[in-house]
Amino acid sequence: MTIKVLGLSTSPRANGNSDLLLRQALAGAQSAGASAEYIKLSDLNIAPCSECNSCYTTGTCRIEDDYQMLSGKLLNTDRLIFATPIFFMSVCAQAKALIDRSQCYWAHKYVLKKQFDVKQDRRAMVIAVGGSKSTKMFESIRLTMKSYFDALEMQYVANLFVNKVSDAGQIQKHPSAMKEAFRLGEELITISALPEKTLDIELT
Ligand SMILES: Cc1cc2nc3c(=O)[nH]c(=O)nc-3n(C[C@H](O)[C@H](O)[C@H](O)COP(=O)(O)O)c2cc1C
């Protein structure tokens, strides 16, 4: 059966570095036989969570926007590649708005104690790019994404973190990052055994 991969690009700019790495990773996944779908979050209308807590009784989000469509895809995919720029030590606002809306999954699971009807062996990986010399911000990405993938019932299998890359498109002059993204995308499909721990790749 063909493995479905969803690539989610959250960078708000055109020719974003995280976006370019995501496209490489999707190409790698496709080269390994997966079917790939690419979505740019800034093309969608996704409001932030309003903390109305209605999902604590319904298990679903009552804000009507593109979230419902995207949520359907997120729950139906076998693999997710989530790409984000690093903004103020964390994911960008577009990514965080989507992540916060997943409170309805959390409520479904932990408040209403219901099971999700999702496929087995769902896996996710993160691509994050920052401009600074520091690598401290990768830790906050790890924590946020772990919590998000738990809510989505996906195994967090890999990170590709790149720092010291600022200008749009600059990542194209970083052949090892582009190569690594392709390879990780490929491995997301070809490696059948789940890794014991999340694979962490940090490139400068
Ligand atoms: C609002 C804003 C906040 C940023 N904060 C950080 C930061 O905390 N750490 C960092 O390393 N880079 C930071 N950057 C730089 C971006 O992470 C960097 O330009 C990156 O290449 C953007 O990825 P993209 O091209 O995929 O959007 C920031 C940029 C912006 C616009």
PDB file of C-alpha atoms and ligand atoms in Angstrom:
ATOM      1  CA  MET A   1       0.000   0.000   0.000  1.00  0.00           C
ATOM      2  CA  THR A   2       1.321   3.451  -0.897  1.00  0.00           C
ATOM      3  CA  ILE A   3       2.436   5.504   2.109  1.00  0.00           C
ATOM      4  CA  LYS A   4       0.890   8.973   2.259  1.00  0.00           C
ATOM      5  CA  VAL A   5       3.123  11.880   3.274  1.00  0.00           C
ATOM      6  CA  LEU A   6       1.850  15.326   4.144  1.00  0.00           C
ATOM      7  CA  GLY A   7       4.372  18.175   4.009  1.00  0.00           C
ATOM      8  CA  LEU A   8       3.317  21.219   5.979  1.00  0.00           C
ATOM      9  CA  SER A   9       5.192  24.428   5.318  1.00  0.00           C
ATOM     10  CA  THR A  10       4.555  27.065   7.978  1.00  0.00           C
ATOM     11  CA  SER A  11       7.028  29.769   6.901  1.00  0.00           C
ATOM     12  CA  PRO A  12       5.109  32.935   6.024  1.00  0.00           C
ATOM     13  CA  ARG A  13       7.550  34.011   3.316  1.00  0.00           C
ATOM     14  CA  ALA A  14       8.151  32.954  -0.272  1.00  0.00           C
ATOM     15  CA  ASN A  15      11.289  30.927  -0.936  1.00  0.00           C
ATOM     16  CA  GLY A  16      11.608  30.201   2.780  1.00  0.00           C
ATOM     17  CA  ASN A  17      14.544  28.088   3.894  1.00  0.00           C
ATOM     18  CA  SER A  18      12.427  25.625   5.857  1.00  0.00           C
ATOM     19  CA  ASP A  19      10.078  25.399   2.867  1.00  0.00           C
ATOM     20  CA  LEU A  20      12.938  24.548   0.499  1.00  0.00           C
ATOM     21  CA  LEU A  21      14.163  21.823   2.842  1.00  0.00           C
ATOM     22  CA  LEU A  22      10.624  20.486   3.113  1.00  0.00           C
ATOM     23  CA  ARG A  23      10.373  20.247  -0.687  1.00  0.00           C
ATOM     24  CA  GLN A  24      13.620  18.261  -0.713  1.00  0.00           C
ATOM     25  CA  ALA A  25      12.301  15.918   1.986  1.00  0.00           C
ATOM     26  CA  LEU A  26       9.076  15.400   0.020  1.00  0.00           C
ATOM     27  CA  ALA A  27      11.101  14.648  -3.105  1.00  0.00           C
ATOM     28  CA  GLY A  28      13.041  12.064  -1.092  1.00  0.00           C
ATOM     29  CA  ALA A  29       9.812  10.479   0.163  1.00  0.00           C
ATOM     30  CA  GLN A  30       8.409  10.367  -3.370  1.00  0.00           C
ATOM     31  CA  SER A  31      11.597   8.798  -4.688  1.00  0.00           C
ATOM     32  CA  ALA A  32      10.980   6.012  -2.161  1.00  0.00           C
ATOM     33  CA  GLY A  33       7.471   5.426  -3.537  1.00  0.00           C
ATOM     34  CA  ALA A  34       5.320   7.567  -1.241  1.00  0.00           C
ATOM     35  CA  SER A  35       2.494   9.786  -2.392  1.00  0.00           C
ATOM     36  CA  ALA A  36       3.193  13.324  -1.252  1.00  0.00           C
ATOM     37  CA  GLU A  37       0.987  16.329  -0.629  1.00  0.00           C
ATOM     38  CA  TYR A  38       2.384  19.791   0.084  1.00  0.00           C
ATOM     39  CA  ILE A  39       0.450  22.441   1.977  1.00  0.00           C
ATOM     40  CA  LYS A  40       1.557  26.004   2.687  1.00  0.00           C
ATOM     41  CA  LEU A  41      -0.107  27.118   5.887  1.00  0.00           C
ATOM     42  CA  SER A  42      -0.158  30.800   4.925  1.00  0.00           C
ATOM     43  CA  ASP A  43      -2.484  29.886   2.009  1.00  0.00           C
ATOM     44  CA  LEU A  44      -5.063  28.780   4.579  1.00  0.00           C
ATOM     45  CA  ASN A  45      -7.156  30.644   7.081  1.00  0.00           C
ATOM     46  CA  ILE A  46      -6.455  29.175  10.513  1.00  0.00           C
ATOM     47  CA  ALA A  47      -7.430  31.273  13.527  1.00  0.00           C
ATOM     48  CA  PRO A  48      -5.712  30.806  16.882  1.00  0.00           C
ATOM     49  CA  CYS A  49      -7.433  28.870  19.679  1.00  0.00           C
ATOM     50  CA  SER A  50      -9.924  31.112  21.514  1.00  0.00           C
ATOM     51  CA  GLU A  51      -9.845  28.961  24.655  1.00  0.00           C
ATOM     52  CA  CYS A  52     -13.631  28.642  24.618  1.00  0.00           C
ATOM     53  CA  ASN A  53     -13.143  25.059  25.878  1.00  0.00           C
ATOM     54  CA  SER A  54     -16.151  23.834  23.907  1.00  0.00           C
ATOM     55  CA  CYS A  55     -13.943  20.945  22.713  1.00  0.00           C
ATOM     56  CA  TYR A  56     -13.941  19.707  26.326  1.00  0.00           C
ATOM     57  CA  THR A  57     -17.562  18.671  25.782  1.00  0.00           C
ATOM     58  CA  THR A  58     -17.631  17.991  22.033  1.00  0.00           C
ATOM     59  CA  GLY A  59     -14.084  16.805  21.261  1.00  0.00           C
ATOM     60  CA  THR A  60     -14.054  19.036  18.183  1.00  0.00           C
ATOM     61  CA  CYS A  61     -13.143  22.660  17.508  1.00  0.00           C
ATOM     62  CA  ARG A  62     -16.084  24.976  17.010  1.00  0.00           C
ATOM     63  CA  ILE A  63     -14.163  27.683  15.090  1.00  0.00           C
ATOM     64  CA  GLU A  64     -15.115  27.203  11.460  1.00  0.00           C
ATOM     65  CA  ASP A  65     -12.215  27.875   9.097  1.00  0.00           C
ATOM     66  CA  ASP A  66      -9.686  25.819   7.127  1.00  0.00           C
ATOM     67  CA  TYR A  67      -8.724  23.885  10.258  1.00  0.00           C
ATOM     68  CA  GLN A  68     -11.415  21.252   9.726  1.00  0.00           C
ATOM     69  CA  MET A  69     -10.101  20.437   6.238  1.00  0.00           C
ATOM     70  CA  LEU A  70      -6.476  20.363   7.422  1.00  0.00           C
ATOM     71  CA  SER A  71      -7.334  18.336  10.513  1.00  0.00           C
ATOM     72  CA  GLY A  72      -8.890  15.677   8.266  1.00  0.00           C
ATOM     73  CA  LYS A  73      -5.630  15.437   6.321  1.00  0.00           C
ATOM     74  CA  LEU A  74      -3.489  15.382   9.479  1.00  0.00           C
ATOM     75  CA  LEU A  75      -5.511  12.525  10.944  1.00  0.00           C
ATOM     76  CA  ASN A  76      -5.469  10.586   7.691  1.00  0.00           C
ATOM     77  CA  THR A  77      -1.789  10.768   6.770  1.00  0.00           C
ATOM     78  CA  ASP A  78       0.820   8.076   7.411  1.00  0.00           C
ATOM     79  CA  ARG A  79       3.717  10.517   7.621  1.00  0.00           C
ATOM     80  CA  LEU A  80       3.946  14.214   8.433  1.00  0.00           C
ATOM     81  CA  ILE A  81       6.864  16.519   7.686  1.00  0.00           C
ATOM     82  CA  PHE A  82       6.396  19.738   9.634  1.00  0.00           C
ATOM     83  CA  ALA A  83       8.628  22.627   8.567  1.00  0.00           C
ATOM     84  CA  THR A  84       9.008  25.832  10.546  1.00  0.00           C
ATOM     85  CA  PRO A  85      11.255  28.853  10.743  1.00  0.00           C
ATOM     86  CA  ILE A  86      12.483  29.651  14.248  1.00  0.00           C
ATOM     87  CA  PHE A  87      10.900  32.824  15.577  1.00  0.00           C
ATOM     88  CA  PHE A  88      11.867  34.068  19.040  1.00  0.00           C
ATOM     89  CA  MET A  89      13.258  30.680  20.041  1.00  0.00           C
ATOM     90  CA  SER A  90      10.186  28.740  18.970  1.00  0.00           C
ATOM     91  CA  VAL A  91       7.949  27.858  16.022  1.00  0.00           C
ATOM     92  CA  CYS A  92       6.441  30.727  14.004  1.00  0.00           C
ATOM     93  CA  ALA A  93       2.998  32.119  14.849  1.00  0.00           C
ATOM     94  CA  GLN A  94       1.320  30.369  11.908  1.00  0.00           C
ATOM     95  CA  ALA A  95       2.620  27.011  13.136  1.00  0.00           C
ATOM     96  CA  LYS A  96       1.677  27.771  16.737  1.00  0.00           C
ATOM     97  CA  ALA A  97      -1.887  28.737  15.791  1.00  0.00           C
ATOM     98  CA  LEU A  98      -2.336  25.344  14.143  1.00  0.00           C
ATOM     99  CA  ILE A  99      -0.718  23.498  17.040  1.00  0.00           C
ATOM    100  CA  ASP A 100      -2.926  25.242  19.624  1.00  0.00           C
ATOM    101  CA  ARG A 101      -6.066  24.310  17.715  1.00  0.00           C
ATOM    102  CA  SER A 102      -5.125  20.690  18.408  1.00  0.00           C
ATOM    103  CA  GLN A 103      -6.365  21.167  21.944  1.00  0.00           C
ATOM    104  CA  CYS A 104      -9.501  19.469  20.619  1.00  0.00           C
ATOM    105  CA  TYR A 105      -7.493  16.242  20.068  1.00  0.00           C
ATOM    106  CA  TRP A 106      -6.181  16.513  23.601  1.00  0.00           C
ATOM    107  CA  ALA A 107      -9.721  17.050  24.946  1.00  0.00           C
ATOM    108  CA  HIS A 108     -11.023  14.148  22.863  1.00  0.00           C
ATOM    109  CA  LYS A 109      -8.394  11.881  24.352  1.00  0.00           C
ATOM    110  CA  TYR A 110      -7.866  13.048  27.910  1.00  0.00           C
ATOM    111  CA  VAL A 111     -11.096  14.809  28.892  1.00  0.00           C
ATOM    112  CA  LEU A 112     -13.622  12.708  26.968  1.00  0.00           C
ATOM    113  CA  LYS A 113     -11.409   9.610  27.105  1.00  0.00           C
ATOM    114  CA  LYS A 114     -12.251   8.619  23.530  1.00  0.00           C
ATOM    115  CA  GLN A 115     -10.059   6.751  21.065  1.00  0.00           C
ATOM    116  CA  PHE A 116      -9.020   8.188  17.711  1.00  0.00           C
ATOM    117  CA  ASP A 117      -9.792   6.146  14.665  1.00  0.00           C
ATOM    118  CA  VAL A 118      -6.357   6.653  13.086  1.00  0.00           C
ATOM    119  CA  LYS A 119      -4.017   4.371  11.163  1.00  0.00           C
ATOM    120  CA  GLN A 120      -1.257   2.404  12.851  1.00  0.00           C
ATOM    121  CA  ASP A 121       2.401   3.450  12.565  1.00  0.00           C
ATOM    122  CA  ARG A 122       1.991   7.165  11.980  1.00  0.00           C
ATOM    123  CA  ARG A 123       5.301   9.016  12.014  1.00  0.00           C
ATOM    124  CA  ALA A 124       6.344  12.648  11.996  1.00  0.00           C
ATOM    125  CA  MET A 125       9.501  14.632  11.467  1.00  0.00           C
ATOM    126  CA  VAL A 126      10.443  18.281  11.967  1.00  0.00           C
ATOM    127  CA  ILE A 127      12.490  20.650   9.857  1.00  0.00           C
ATOM    128  CA  ALA A 128      13.427  23.926  11.567  1.00  0.00           C
ATOM    129  CA  VAL A 129      15.721  26.713  10.402  1.00  0.00           C
ATOM    130  CA  GLY A 130      17.105  29.572  12.478  1.00  0.00           C
ATOM    131  CA  GLY A 131      19.339  32.508  11.708  1.00  0.00           C
ATOM    132  CA  SER A 132      21.342  32.780  14.897  1.00  0.00           C
ATOM    133  CA  LYS A 133      24.557  31.124  16.018  1.00  0.00           C
ATOM    134  CA  SER A 134      22.823  29.632  19.003  1.00  0.00           C
ATOM    135  CA  THR A 135      21.344  26.138  19.001  1.00  0.00           C
ATOM    136  CA  LYS A 136      19.415  26.632  22.263  1.00  0.00           C
ATOM    137  CA  MET A 137      16.159  27.242  20.404  1.00  0.00           C
ATOM    138  CA  PHE A 138      16.081  23.668  19.117  1.00  0.00           C
ATOM    139  CA  GLU A 139      15.140  22.554  22.617  1.00  0.00           C
ATOM    140  CA  SER A 140      11.914  24.557  22.651  1.00  0.00           C
ATOM    141  CA  ILE A 141      11.040  23.205  19.190  1.00  0.00           C
ATOM    142  CA  ARG A 142      11.563  19.658  20.474  1.00  0.00           C
ATOM    143  CA  LEU A 143       9.275  20.207  23.473  1.00  0.00           C
ATOM    144  CA  THR A 144       6.483  21.861  21.485  1.00  0.00           C
ATOM    145  CA  MET A 145       6.565  19.339  18.677  1.00  0.00           C
ATOM    146  CA  LYS A 146       6.670  16.357  21.043  1.00  0.00           C
ATOM    147  CA  SER A 147       3.498  17.572  22.679  1.00  0.00           C
ATOM    148  CA  TYR A 148       1.857  18.230  19.285  1.00  0.00           C
ATOM    149  CA  PHE A 149       2.737  14.824  17.833  1.00  0.00           C
ATOM    150  CA  ASP A 150       1.478  13.118  21.014  1.00  0.00           C
ATOM    151  CA  ALA A 151      -1.874  14.860  20.506  1.00  0.00           C
ATOM    152  CA  LEU A 152      -1.870  13.715  16.868  1.00  0.00           C
ATOM    153  CA  GLU A 153      -0.925  10.167  17.892  1.00  0.00           C
ATOM    154  CA  MET A 154       2.193  10.211  15.762  1.00  0.00           C
ATOM    155  CA  GLN A 155       5.670   8.929  16.588  1.00  0.00           C
ATOM    156  CA  TYR A 156       8.272  11.701  16.585  1.00  0.00           C
ATOM    157  CA  VAL A 157      11.018  10.068  14.511  1.00  0.00           C
ATOM    158  CA  ALA A 158      13.414  12.804  13.359  1.00  0.00           C
ATOM    159  CA  ASN A 159      14.546  16.424  13.500  1.00  0.00           C
ATOM    160  CA  LEU A 160      16.533  18.321  10.920  1.00  0.00           C
ATOM    161  CA  PHE A 161      17.681  21.546  12.564  1.00  0.00           C
ATOM    162  CA  VAL A 162      19.768  24.107  10.708  1.00  0.00           C
ATOM    163  CA  ASN A 163      21.070  27.351  12.158  1.00  0.00           C
ATOM    164  CA  LYS A 164      22.954  30.409  10.849  1.00  0.00           C
ATOM    165  CA  VAL A 165      20.697  30.643   7.776  1.00  0.00           C
ATOM    166  CA  SER A 166      18.773  33.931   7.495  1.00  0.00           C
ATOM    167  CA  ASP A 167      18.072  35.191   3.984  1.00  0.00           C
ATOM    168  CA  ALA A 168      15.247  33.704   1.945  1.00  0.00           C
ATOM    169  CA  GLY A 169      16.594  30.937  -0.269  1.00  0.00           C
ATOM    170  CA  GLN A 170      20.022  30.948   1.410  1.00  0.00           C
ATOM    171  CA  ILE A 171      19.642  27.263   2.310  1.00  0.00           C
ATOM    172  CA  GLN A 172      20.221  26.394  -1.354  1.00  0.00           C
ATOM    173  CA  LYS A 173      23.869  27.285  -0.756  1.00  0.00           C
ATOM    174  CA  HIS A 174      23.986  24.659   1.986  1.00  0.00           C
ATOM    175  CA  PRO A 175      24.270  21.408   0.008  1.00  0.00           C
ATOM    176  CA  SER A 176      24.631  19.163   3.042  1.00  0.00           C
ATOM    177  CA  ALA A 177      21.317  20.431   4.507  1.00  0.00           C
ATOM    178  CA  MET A 178      19.519  19.943   1.174  1.00  0.00           C
ATOM    179  CA  LYS A 179      21.005  16.455   0.845  1.00  0.00           C
ATOM    180  CA  GLU A 180      20.139  15.553   4.413  1.00  0.00           C
ATOM    181  CA  ALA A 181      16.524  16.690   3.942  1.00  0.00           C
ATOM    182  CA  PHE A 182      16.182  14.454   0.873  1.00  0.00           C
ATOM    183  CA  ARG A 183      17.717  11.518   2.721  1.00  0.00           C
ATOM    184  CA  LEU A 184      15.487  11.930   5.779  1.00  0.00           C
ATOM    185  CA  GLY A 185      12.400  12.143   3.565  1.00  0.00           C
ATOM    186  CA  GLU A 186      13.459   8.925   1.886  1.00  0.00           C
ATOM    187  CA  GLU A 187      14.120   7.198   5.215  1.00  0.00           C
ATOM    188  CA  LEU A 188      10.726   8.244   6.516  1.00  0.00           C
ATOM    189  CA  ILE A 189       9.353   5.781   3.961  1.00  0.00           C
ATOM    190  CA  THR A 190      12.017   3.102   3.656  1.00  0.00           C
ATOM    191  CA  ILE A 191      12.867   2.408   7.296  1.00  0.00           C
ATOM    192  CA  SER A 192      10.259   0.025   8.621  1.00  0.00           C
ATOM    193  CA  ALA A 193      11.427  -0.325  12.230  1.00  0.00           C
ATOM    194  CA  LEU A 194      10.626   2.579  14.520  1.00  0.00           C
ATOM    195  CA  PRO A 195      13.781   4.230  15.873  1.00  0.00           C
ATOM    196  CA  GLU A 196      14.322   3.801  19.620  1.00  0.00           C
ATOM    197  CA  LYS A 197      14.627   7.559  20.004  1.00  0.00           C
ATOM    198  CA  THR A 198      14.097  10.613  17.849  1.00  0.00           C
ATOM    199  CA  LEU A 199      16.934  11.059  15.379  1.00  0.00           C
ATOM    200  CA  ASP A 200      18.458  14.520  15.844  1.00  0.00           C
ATOM    201  CA  ILE A 201      20.434  16.187  13.099  1.00  0.00           C
ATOM    202  CA  GLU A 202      21.831  19.664  13.745  1.00  0.00           C
ATOM    203  CA  LEU A 203      23.659  21.395  10.913  1.00  0.00           C
ATOM    204  CA  THR A 204      25.410  24.745  10.854  1.00  0.00           C
TER     205      THR A 204
HETATM  206  C1  LIG B   1      10.111  37.420  13.775  1.00  0.00           C
HETATM  207  C2  LIG B   1      11.413  36.694  13.625  1.00  0.00           C
HETATM  208  C3  LIG B   1      11.982  36.094  14.725  1.00  0.00           C
HETATM  209  C4  LIG B   1      13.153  35.356  14.607  1.00  0.00           C
HETATM  210  N1  LIG B   1      13.668  34.748  15.712  1.00  0.00           N
HETATM  211  C5  LIG B   1      14.756  33.944  15.592  1.00  0.00           C
HETATM  212  C6  LIG B   1      15.281  33.236  16.733  1.00  0.00           C
HETATM  213  O1  LIG B   1      14.783  33.332  17.842  1.00  0.00           O
HETATM  214  N2  LIG B   1      16.354  32.437  16.558  1.00  0.00           N
HETATM  215  C7  LIG B   1      16.949  32.300  15.333  1.00  0.00           C
HETATM  216  O2  LIG B   1      17.918  31.550  15.225  1.00  0.00           O
HETATM  217  N3  LIG B   1      16.489  32.945  14.235  1.00  0.00           N
HETATM  218  C8  LIG B   1      15.404  33.772  14.321  1.00  0.00           C
HETATM  219  N4  LIG B   1      14.892  34.416  13.210  1.00  0.00           N
HETATM  220  C9  LIG B   1      15.522  34.188  11.891  1.00  0.00           C
HETATM  221  C10 LIG B   1      14.799  33.093  11.081  1.00  0.00           C
HETATM  222  O3  LIG B   1      14.640  31.926  11.831  1.00  0.00           O
HETATM  223  C11 LIG B   1      15.595  32.782   9.819  1.00  0.00           C
HETATM  224  O4  LIG B   1      15.591  33.916   8.980  1.00  0.00           O
HETATM  225  C12 LIG B   1      15.110  31.571   9.068  1.00  0.00           C
HETATM  226  O5  LIG B   1      15.939  31.345   7.947  1.00  0.00           O
HETATM  227  C13 LIG B   1      13.666  31.746   8.590  1.00  0.00           C
HETATM  228  O6  LIG B   1      13.203  30.541   8.003  1.00  0.00           O
HETATM  229  P1  LIG B   1      12.280  30.560   6.685  1.00  0.00           P
HETATM  230  O7  LIG B   1      13.105  31.131   5.579  1.00  0.00           O
HETATM  231  O8  LIG B   1      11.923  29.138   6.499  1.00  0.00           O
HETATM  232  O9  LIG B   1      11.074  31.411   7.001  1.00  0.00           O
HETATM  233  C14 LIG B   1      13.768  35.214  13.333  1.00  0.00           C
HETATM  234  C15 LIG B   1      13.187  35.851  12.215  1.00  0.00           C
HETATM  235  C16 LIG B   1      12.028  36.585  12.365  1.00  0.00           C
HETATM  236  C17 LIG B   1      11.421  37.267  11.140  1.00  0.00           C
END
